[in-house]
PDB file of C-alpha atoms and ligand atoms in Angstrom:
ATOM      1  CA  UNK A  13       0.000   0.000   0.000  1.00 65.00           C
ATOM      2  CA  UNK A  14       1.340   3.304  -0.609  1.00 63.00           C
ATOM      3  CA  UNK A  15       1.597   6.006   1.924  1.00 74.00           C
ATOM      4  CA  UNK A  16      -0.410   9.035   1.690  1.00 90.00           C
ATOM      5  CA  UNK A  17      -3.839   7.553   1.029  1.00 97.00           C
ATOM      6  CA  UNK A  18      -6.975   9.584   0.986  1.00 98.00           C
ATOM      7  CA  UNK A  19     -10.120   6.732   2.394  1.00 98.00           C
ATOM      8  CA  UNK A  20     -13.260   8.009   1.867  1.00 98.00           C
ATOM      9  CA  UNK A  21     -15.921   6.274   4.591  1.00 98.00           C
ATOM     10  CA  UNK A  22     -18.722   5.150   2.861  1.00 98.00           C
ATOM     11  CA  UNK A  23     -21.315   5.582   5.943  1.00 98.00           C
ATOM     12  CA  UNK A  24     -23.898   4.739   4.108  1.00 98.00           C
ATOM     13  CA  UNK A  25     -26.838   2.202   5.062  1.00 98.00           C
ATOM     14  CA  UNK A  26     -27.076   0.609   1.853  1.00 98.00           C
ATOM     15  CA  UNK A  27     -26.291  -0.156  -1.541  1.00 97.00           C
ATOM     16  CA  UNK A  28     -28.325   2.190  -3.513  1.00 97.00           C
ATOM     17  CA  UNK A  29     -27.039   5.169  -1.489  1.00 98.00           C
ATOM     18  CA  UNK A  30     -23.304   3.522  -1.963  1.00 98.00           C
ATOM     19  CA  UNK A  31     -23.189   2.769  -5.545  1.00 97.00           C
ATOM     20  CA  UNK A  32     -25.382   6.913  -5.764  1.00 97.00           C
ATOM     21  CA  UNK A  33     -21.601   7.980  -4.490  1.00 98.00           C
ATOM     22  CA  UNK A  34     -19.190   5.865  -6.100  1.00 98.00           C
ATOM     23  CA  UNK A  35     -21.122   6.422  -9.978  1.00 98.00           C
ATOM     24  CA  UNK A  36     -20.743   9.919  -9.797  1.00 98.00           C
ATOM     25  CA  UNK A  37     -16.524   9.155 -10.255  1.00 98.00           C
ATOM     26  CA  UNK A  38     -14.958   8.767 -13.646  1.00 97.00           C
ATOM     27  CA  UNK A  39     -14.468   5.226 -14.676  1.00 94.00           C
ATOM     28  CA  UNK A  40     -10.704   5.395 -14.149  1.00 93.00           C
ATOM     29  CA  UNK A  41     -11.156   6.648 -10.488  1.00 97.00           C
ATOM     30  CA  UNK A  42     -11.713   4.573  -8.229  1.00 98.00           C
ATOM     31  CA  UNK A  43     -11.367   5.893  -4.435  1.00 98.00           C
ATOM     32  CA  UNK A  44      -9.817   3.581  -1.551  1.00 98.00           C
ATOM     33  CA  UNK A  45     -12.994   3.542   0.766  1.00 98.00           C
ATOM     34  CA  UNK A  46     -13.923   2.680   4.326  1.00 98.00           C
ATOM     35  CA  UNK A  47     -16.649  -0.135   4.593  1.00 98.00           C
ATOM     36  CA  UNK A  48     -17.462   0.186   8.374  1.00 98.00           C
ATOM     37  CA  UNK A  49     -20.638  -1.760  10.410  1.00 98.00           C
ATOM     38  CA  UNK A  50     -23.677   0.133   9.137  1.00 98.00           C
ATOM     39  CA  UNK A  51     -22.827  -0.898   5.426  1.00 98.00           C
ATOM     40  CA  UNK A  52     -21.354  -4.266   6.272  1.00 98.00           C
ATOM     41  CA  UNK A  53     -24.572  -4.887   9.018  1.00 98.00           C
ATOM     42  CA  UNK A  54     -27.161  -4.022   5.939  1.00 98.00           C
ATOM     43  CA  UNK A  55     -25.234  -6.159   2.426  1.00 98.00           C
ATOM     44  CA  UNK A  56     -23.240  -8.283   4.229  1.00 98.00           C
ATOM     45  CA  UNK A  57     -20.086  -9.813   2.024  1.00 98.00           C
ATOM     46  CA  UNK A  58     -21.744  -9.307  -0.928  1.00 98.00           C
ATOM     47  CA  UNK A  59     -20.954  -5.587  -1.334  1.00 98.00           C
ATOM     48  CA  UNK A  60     -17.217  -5.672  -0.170  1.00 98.00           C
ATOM     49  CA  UNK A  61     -17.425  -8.244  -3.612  1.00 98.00           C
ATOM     50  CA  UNK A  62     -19.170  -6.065  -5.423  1.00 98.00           C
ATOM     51  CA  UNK A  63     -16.867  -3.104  -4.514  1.00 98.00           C
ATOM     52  CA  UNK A  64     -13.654  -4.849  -5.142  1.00 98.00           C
ATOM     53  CA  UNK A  65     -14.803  -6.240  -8.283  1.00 97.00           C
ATOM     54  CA  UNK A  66     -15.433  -2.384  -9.399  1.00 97.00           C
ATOM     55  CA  UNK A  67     -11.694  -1.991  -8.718  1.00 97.00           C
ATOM     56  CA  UNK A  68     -11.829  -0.380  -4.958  1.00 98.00           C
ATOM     57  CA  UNK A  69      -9.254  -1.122  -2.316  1.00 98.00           C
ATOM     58  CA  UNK A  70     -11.035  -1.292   0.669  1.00 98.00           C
ATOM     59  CA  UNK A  71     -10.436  -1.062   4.072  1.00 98.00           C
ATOM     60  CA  UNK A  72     -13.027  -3.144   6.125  1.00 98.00           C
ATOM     61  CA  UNK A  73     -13.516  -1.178   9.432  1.00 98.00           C
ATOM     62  CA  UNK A  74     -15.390  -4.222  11.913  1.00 98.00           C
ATOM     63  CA  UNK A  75     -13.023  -3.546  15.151  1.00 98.00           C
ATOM     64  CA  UNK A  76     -13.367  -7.203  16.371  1.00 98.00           C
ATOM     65  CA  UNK A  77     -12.937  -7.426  19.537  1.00 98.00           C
ATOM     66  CA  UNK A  78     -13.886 -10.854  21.405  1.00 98.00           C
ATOM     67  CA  UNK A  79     -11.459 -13.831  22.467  1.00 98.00           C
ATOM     68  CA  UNK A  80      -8.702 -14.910  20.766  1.00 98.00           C
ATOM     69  CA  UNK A  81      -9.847 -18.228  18.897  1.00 98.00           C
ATOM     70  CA  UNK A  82     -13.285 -16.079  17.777  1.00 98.00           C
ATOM     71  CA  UNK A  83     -10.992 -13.519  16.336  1.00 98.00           C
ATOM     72  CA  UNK A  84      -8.824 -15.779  15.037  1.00 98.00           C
ATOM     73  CA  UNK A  85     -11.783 -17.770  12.662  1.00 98.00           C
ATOM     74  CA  UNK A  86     -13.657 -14.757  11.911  1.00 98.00           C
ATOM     75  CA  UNK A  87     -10.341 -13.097  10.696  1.00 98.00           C
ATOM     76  CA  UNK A  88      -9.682 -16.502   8.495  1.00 98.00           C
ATOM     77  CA  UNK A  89     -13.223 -16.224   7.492  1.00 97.00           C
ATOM     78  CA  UNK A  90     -12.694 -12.459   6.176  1.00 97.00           C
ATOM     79  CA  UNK A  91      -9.477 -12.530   5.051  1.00 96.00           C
ATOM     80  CA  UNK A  92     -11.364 -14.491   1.988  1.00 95.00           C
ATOM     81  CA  UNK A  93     -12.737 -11.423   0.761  1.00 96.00           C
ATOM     82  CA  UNK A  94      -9.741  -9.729  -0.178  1.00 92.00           C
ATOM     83  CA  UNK A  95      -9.822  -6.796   1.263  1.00 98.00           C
ATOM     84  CA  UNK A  96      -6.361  -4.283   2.243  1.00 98.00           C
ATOM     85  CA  UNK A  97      -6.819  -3.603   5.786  1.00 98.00           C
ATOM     86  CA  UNK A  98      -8.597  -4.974   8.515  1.00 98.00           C
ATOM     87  CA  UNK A  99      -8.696  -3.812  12.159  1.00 98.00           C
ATOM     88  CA  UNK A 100      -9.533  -4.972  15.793  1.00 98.00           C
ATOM     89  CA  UNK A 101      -9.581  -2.825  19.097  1.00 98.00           C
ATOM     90  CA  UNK A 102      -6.024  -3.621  20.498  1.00 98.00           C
ATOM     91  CA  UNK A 103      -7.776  -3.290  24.187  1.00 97.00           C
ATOM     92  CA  UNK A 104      -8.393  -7.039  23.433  1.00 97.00           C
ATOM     93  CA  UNK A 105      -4.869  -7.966  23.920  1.00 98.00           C
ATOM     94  CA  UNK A 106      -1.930  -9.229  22.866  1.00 98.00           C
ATOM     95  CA  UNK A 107      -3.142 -13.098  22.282  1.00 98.00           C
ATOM     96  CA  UNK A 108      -6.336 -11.715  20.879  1.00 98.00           C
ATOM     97  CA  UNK A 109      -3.765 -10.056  17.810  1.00 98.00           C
ATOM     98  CA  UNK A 110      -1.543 -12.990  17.413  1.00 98.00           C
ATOM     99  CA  UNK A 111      -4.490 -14.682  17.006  1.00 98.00           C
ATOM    100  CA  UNK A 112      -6.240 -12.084  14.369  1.00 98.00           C
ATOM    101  CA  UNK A 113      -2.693 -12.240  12.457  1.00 98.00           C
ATOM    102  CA  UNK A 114      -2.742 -15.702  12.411  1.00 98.00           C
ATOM    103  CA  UNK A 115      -6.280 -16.099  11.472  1.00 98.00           C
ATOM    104  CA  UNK A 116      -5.734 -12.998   8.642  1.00 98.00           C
ATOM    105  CA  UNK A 117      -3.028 -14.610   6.991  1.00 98.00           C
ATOM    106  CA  UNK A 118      -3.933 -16.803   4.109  1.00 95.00           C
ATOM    107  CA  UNK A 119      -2.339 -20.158   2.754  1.00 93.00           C
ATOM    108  CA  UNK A 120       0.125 -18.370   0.136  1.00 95.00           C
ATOM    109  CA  UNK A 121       1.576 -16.195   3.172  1.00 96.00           C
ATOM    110  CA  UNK A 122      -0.033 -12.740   2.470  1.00 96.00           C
ATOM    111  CA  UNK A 123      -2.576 -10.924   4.399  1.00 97.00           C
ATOM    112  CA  UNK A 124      -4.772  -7.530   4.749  1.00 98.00           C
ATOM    113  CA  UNK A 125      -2.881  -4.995   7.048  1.00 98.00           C
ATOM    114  CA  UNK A 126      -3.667  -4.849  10.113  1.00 98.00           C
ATOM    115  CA  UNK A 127      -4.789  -2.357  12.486  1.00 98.00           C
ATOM    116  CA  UNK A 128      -5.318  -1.844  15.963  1.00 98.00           C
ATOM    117  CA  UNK A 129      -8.122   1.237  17.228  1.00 97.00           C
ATOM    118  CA  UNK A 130      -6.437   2.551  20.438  1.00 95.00           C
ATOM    119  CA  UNK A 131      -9.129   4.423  22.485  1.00 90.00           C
ATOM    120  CA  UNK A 132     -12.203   5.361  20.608  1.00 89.00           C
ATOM    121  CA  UNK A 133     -11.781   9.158  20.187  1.00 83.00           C
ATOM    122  CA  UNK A 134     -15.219   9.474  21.658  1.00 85.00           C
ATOM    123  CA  UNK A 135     -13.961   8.123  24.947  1.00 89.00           C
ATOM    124  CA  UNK A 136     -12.496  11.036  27.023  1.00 90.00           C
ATOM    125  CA  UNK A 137     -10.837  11.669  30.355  1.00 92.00           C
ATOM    126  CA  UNK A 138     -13.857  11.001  31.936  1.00 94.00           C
ATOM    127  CA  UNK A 139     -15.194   7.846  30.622  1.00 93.00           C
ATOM    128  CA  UNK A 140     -11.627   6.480  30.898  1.00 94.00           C
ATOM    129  CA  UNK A 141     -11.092   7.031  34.739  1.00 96.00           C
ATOM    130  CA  UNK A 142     -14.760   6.623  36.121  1.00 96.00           C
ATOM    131  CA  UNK A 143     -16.104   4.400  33.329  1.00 96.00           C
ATOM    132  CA  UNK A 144     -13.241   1.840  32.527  1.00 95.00           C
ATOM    133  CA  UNK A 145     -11.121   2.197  35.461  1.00 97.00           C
ATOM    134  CA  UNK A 146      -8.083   3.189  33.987  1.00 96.00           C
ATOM    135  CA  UNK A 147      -5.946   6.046  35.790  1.00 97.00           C
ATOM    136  CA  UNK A 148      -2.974   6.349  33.238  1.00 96.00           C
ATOM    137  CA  UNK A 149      -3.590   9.481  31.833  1.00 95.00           C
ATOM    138  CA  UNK A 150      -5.493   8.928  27.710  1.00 93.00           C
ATOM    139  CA  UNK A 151      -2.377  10.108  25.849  1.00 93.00           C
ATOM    140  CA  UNK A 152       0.072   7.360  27.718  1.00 96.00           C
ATOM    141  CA  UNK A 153      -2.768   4.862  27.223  1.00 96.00           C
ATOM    142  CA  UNK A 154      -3.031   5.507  23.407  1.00 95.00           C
ATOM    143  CA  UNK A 155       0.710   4.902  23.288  1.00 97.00           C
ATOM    144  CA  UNK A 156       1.396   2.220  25.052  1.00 98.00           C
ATOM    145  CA  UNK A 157      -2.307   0.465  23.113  1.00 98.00           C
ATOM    146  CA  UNK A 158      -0.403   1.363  20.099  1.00 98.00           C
ATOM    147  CA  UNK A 159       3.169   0.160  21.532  1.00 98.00           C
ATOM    148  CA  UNK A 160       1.424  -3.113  22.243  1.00 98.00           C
ATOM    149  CA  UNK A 161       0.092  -3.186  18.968  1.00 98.00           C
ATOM    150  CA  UNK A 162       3.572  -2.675  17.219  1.00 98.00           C
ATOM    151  CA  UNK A 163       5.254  -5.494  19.426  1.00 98.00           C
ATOM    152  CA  UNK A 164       2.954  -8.187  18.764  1.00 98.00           C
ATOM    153  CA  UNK A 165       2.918  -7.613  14.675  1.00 98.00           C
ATOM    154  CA  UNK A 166       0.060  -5.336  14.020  1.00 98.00           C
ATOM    155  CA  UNK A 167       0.825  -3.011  10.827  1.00 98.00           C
ATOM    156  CA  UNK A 168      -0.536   0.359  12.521  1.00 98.00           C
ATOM    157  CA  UNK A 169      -3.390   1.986  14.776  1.00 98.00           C
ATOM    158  CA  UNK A 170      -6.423   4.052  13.987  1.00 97.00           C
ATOM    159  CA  UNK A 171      -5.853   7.305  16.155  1.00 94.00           C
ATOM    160  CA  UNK A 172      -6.769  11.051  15.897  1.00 91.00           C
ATOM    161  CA  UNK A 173      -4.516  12.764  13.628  1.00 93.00           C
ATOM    162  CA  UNK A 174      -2.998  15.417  16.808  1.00 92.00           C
ATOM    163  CA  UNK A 175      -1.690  11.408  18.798  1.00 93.00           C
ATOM    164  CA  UNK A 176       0.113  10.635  14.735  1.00 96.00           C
ATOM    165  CA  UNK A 177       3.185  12.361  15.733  1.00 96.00           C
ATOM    166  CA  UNK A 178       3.732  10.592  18.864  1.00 97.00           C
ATOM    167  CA  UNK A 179       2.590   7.411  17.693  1.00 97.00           C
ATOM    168  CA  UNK A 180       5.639   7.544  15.203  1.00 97.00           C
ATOM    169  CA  UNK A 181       7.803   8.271  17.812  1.00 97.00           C
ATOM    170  CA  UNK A 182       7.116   5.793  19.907  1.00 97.00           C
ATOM    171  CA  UNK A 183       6.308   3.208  17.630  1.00 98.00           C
ATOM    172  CA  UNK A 184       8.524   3.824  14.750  1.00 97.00           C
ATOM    173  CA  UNK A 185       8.119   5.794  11.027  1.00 96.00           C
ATOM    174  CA  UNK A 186       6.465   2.201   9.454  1.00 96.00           C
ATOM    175  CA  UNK A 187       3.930   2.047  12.154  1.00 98.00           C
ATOM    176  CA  UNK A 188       1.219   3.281   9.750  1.00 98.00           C
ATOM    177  CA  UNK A 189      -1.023   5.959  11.234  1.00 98.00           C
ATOM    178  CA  UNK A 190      -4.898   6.063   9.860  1.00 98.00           C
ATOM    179  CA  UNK A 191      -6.506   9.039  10.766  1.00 96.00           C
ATOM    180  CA  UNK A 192     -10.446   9.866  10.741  1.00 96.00           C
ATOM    181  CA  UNK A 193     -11.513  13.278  12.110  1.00 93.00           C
ATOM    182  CA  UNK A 194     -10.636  15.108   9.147  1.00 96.00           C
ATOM    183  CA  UNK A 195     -12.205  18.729   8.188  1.00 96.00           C
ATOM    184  CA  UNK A 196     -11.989  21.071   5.371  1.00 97.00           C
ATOM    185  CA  UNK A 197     -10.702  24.736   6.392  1.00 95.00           C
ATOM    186  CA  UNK A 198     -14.009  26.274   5.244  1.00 94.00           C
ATOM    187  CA  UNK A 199     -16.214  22.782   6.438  1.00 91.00           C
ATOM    188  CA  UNK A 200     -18.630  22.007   9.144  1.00 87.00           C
ATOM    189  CA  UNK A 201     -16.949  20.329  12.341  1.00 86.00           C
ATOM    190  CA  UNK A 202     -20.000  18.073  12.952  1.00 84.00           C
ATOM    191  CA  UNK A 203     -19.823  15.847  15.719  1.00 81.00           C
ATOM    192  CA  UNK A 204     -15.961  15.511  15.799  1.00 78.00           C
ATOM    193  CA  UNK A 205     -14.208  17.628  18.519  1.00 79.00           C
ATOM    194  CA  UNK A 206     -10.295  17.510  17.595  1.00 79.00           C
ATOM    195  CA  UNK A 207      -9.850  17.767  13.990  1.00 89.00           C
ATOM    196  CA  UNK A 208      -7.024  18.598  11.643  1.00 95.00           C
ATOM    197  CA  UNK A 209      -7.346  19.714   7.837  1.00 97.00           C
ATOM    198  CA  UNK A 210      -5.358  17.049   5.176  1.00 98.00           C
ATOM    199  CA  UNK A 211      -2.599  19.731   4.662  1.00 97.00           C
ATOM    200  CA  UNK A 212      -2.123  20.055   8.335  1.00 97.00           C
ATOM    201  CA  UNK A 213      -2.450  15.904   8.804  1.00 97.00           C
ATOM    202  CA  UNK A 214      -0.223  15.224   6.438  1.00 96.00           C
ATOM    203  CA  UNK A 215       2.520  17.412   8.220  1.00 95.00           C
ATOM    204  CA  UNK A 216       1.540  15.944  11.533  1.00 95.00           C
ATOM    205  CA  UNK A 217       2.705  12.421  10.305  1.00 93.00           C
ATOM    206  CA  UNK A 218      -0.639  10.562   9.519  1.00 97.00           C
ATOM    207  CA  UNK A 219      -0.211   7.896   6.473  1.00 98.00           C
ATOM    208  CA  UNK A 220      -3.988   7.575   5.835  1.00 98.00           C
ATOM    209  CA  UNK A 221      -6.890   9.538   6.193  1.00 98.00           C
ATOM    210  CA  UNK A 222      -9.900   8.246   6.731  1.00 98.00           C
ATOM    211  CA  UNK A 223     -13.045  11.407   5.788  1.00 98.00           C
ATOM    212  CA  UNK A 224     -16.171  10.605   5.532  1.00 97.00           C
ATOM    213  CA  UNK A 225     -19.348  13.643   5.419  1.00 97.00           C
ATOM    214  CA  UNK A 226     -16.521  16.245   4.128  1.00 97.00           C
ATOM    215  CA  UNK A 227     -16.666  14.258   0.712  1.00 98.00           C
ATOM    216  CA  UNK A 228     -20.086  12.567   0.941  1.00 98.00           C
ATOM    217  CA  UNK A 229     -22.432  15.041   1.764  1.00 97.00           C
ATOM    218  CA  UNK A 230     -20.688  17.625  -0.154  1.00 97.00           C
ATOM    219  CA  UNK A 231     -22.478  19.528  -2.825  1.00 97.00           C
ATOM    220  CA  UNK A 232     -20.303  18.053  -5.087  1.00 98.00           C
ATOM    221  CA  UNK A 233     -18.518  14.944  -3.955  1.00 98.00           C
ATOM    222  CA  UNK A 234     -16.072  14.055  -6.354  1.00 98.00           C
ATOM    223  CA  UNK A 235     -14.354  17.698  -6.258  1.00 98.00           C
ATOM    224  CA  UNK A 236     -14.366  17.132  -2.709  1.00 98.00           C
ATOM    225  CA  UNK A 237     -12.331  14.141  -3.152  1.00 98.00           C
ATOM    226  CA  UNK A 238     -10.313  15.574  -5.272  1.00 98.00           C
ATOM    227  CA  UNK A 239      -9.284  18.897  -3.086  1.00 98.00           C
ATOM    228  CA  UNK A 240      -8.774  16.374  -0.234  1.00 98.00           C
ATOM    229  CA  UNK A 241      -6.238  14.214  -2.302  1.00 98.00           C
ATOM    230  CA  UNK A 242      -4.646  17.485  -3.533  1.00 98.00           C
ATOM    231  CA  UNK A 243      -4.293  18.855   0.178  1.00 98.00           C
ATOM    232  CA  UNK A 244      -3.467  15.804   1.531  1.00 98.00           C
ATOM    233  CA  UNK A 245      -0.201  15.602  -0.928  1.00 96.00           C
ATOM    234  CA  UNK A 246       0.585  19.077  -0.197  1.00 93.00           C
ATOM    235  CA  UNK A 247      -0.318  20.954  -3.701  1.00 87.00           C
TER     236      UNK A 247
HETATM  237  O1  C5P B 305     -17.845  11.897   8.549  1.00 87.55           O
HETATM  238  P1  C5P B 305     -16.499  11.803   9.211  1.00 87.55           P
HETATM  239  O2  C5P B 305     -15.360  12.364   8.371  1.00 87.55           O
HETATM  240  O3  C5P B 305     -16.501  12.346  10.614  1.00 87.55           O
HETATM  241  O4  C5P B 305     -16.249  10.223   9.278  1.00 87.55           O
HETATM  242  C1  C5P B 305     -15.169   9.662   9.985  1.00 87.55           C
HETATM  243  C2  C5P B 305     -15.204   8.172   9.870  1.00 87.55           C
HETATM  244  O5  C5P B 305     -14.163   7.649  10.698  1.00 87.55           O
HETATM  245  C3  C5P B 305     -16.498   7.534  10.348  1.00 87.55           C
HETATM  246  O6  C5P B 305     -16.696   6.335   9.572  1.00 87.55           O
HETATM  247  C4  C5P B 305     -16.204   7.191  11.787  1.00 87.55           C
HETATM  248  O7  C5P B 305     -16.952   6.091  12.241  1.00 87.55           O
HETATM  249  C5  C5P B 305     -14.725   6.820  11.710  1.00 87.55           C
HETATM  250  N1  C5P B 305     -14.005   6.934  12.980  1.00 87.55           N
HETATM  251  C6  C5P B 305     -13.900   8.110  13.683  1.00 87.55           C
HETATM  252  N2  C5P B 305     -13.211   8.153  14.879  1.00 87.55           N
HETATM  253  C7  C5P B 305     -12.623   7.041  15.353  1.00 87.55           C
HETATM  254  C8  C5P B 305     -12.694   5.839  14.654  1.00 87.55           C
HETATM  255  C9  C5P B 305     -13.422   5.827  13.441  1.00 87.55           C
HETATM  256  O8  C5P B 305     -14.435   9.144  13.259  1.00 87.55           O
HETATM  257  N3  C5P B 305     -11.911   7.106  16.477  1.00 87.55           N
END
């Protein structure tokens, strides 16, 4: 995969509303794009098929999370599909990951990246301390999540693009960062609360971003897309 990839999260609860998007592109351009539960919960398999047979890379965003030799068949299950990435929440542990790996990886050796979500960006201070219980302040506990991650053979972590830097520091310049929370100068926030523009992401270290309303529900999608992919490389 290359760095510097622009995934557009198709949050949409259907086909017809999916395939509304995805027509409106040239026949030569063909977005990477986010399948996440809502689309996934209303096809099923069928439309990661029908999306990769339409020439999409796809990142299939299902955070599994359960024990280890559940993750491990539903990953060998999944990795059929031939998607690029996968992910899990890495809060499931380290055998839950060795077991995702192993499940991920198919006969012939090769396998979807994998990726780990760290904290949910929707989980603050709060929720962390009096919720789950955990006193190590959010920032340490994204890093070490990620750290975790990185030591037992995950490929990257999901994380808000202001943790990228210091995810690459502690985890290393390959540790691939994926980024959602992604605005336009000029756009609507929404319901994200920390948000970074693609020129600014890119120079804070994230590899992908993931941006989902910014390009779909813009007036017009595809130029959208396109200014995203242009900031995002920095022209
Ligand atoms: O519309 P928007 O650009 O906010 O979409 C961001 C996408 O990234 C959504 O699919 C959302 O579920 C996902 N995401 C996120 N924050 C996380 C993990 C995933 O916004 N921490």
């Amino acid at each position: 995969m290359n760095r510097k990839e622009v995934i557009v999260a198709l949050d949409f609860p259907g086909y017809r509303e999916t395939l509304d998007f995805l027509d409106a592109f040239p026949d030569g351009e063909k977005p990477f794009v986010k399948i996440g539960m809502e689309l996934y919960y209303a096809e099923g398999p069928s439309v990661v098929r029908e999306l990769r047979r339409r020439g999409h890379r796809i990142f299939l965003d299902l955070k599994l999370h359960d024990i280890p030799n559940t993750v491990r068949r539903t990953m060998s299950v999944l990795s059929r599909l031939d998607v690029d990435m996968m992910n899990l929440h890495a809060s499931g542990g380290s055998a839950m990951m060795e077991a995702a790996l192993d499940g991920l990886t198919r006969p012939d050796g090769s396998r979807p990246l994998l990726i780990a979500v760290t904290q949910l960006t929707s989980t603050d201070a709060r929720t962390l301390k009096d919720e789950l219980l955990i006193d190590t302040p959010m920032e340490e506990t994204v890093l070490r999540y990620a750290h975790n991650a990185a030591a037992h053979g995950l490929d990257g972590v999901v994380c808000s693009p202001l943790e990228a830097a210091a995810v690459k520091a502690r985890c290393g310049d390959k540790f691939l960062t994926v980024t959602p929370g992604i605005r336009f100068a000029d756009g609507d926030i929404g319901d994200q609360k920390r948000v970074m523009t693609p020129a600014r992401a890119a120079n804070a270290g994230c590899d992908c971003i993931v941006v989902g309303r910014p390009v779909t529900q813009a007036p017009d999608p595809v130029e959208a897309y396109r200014r995203c992919v242009r900031e995002f490389a920095g022209e």
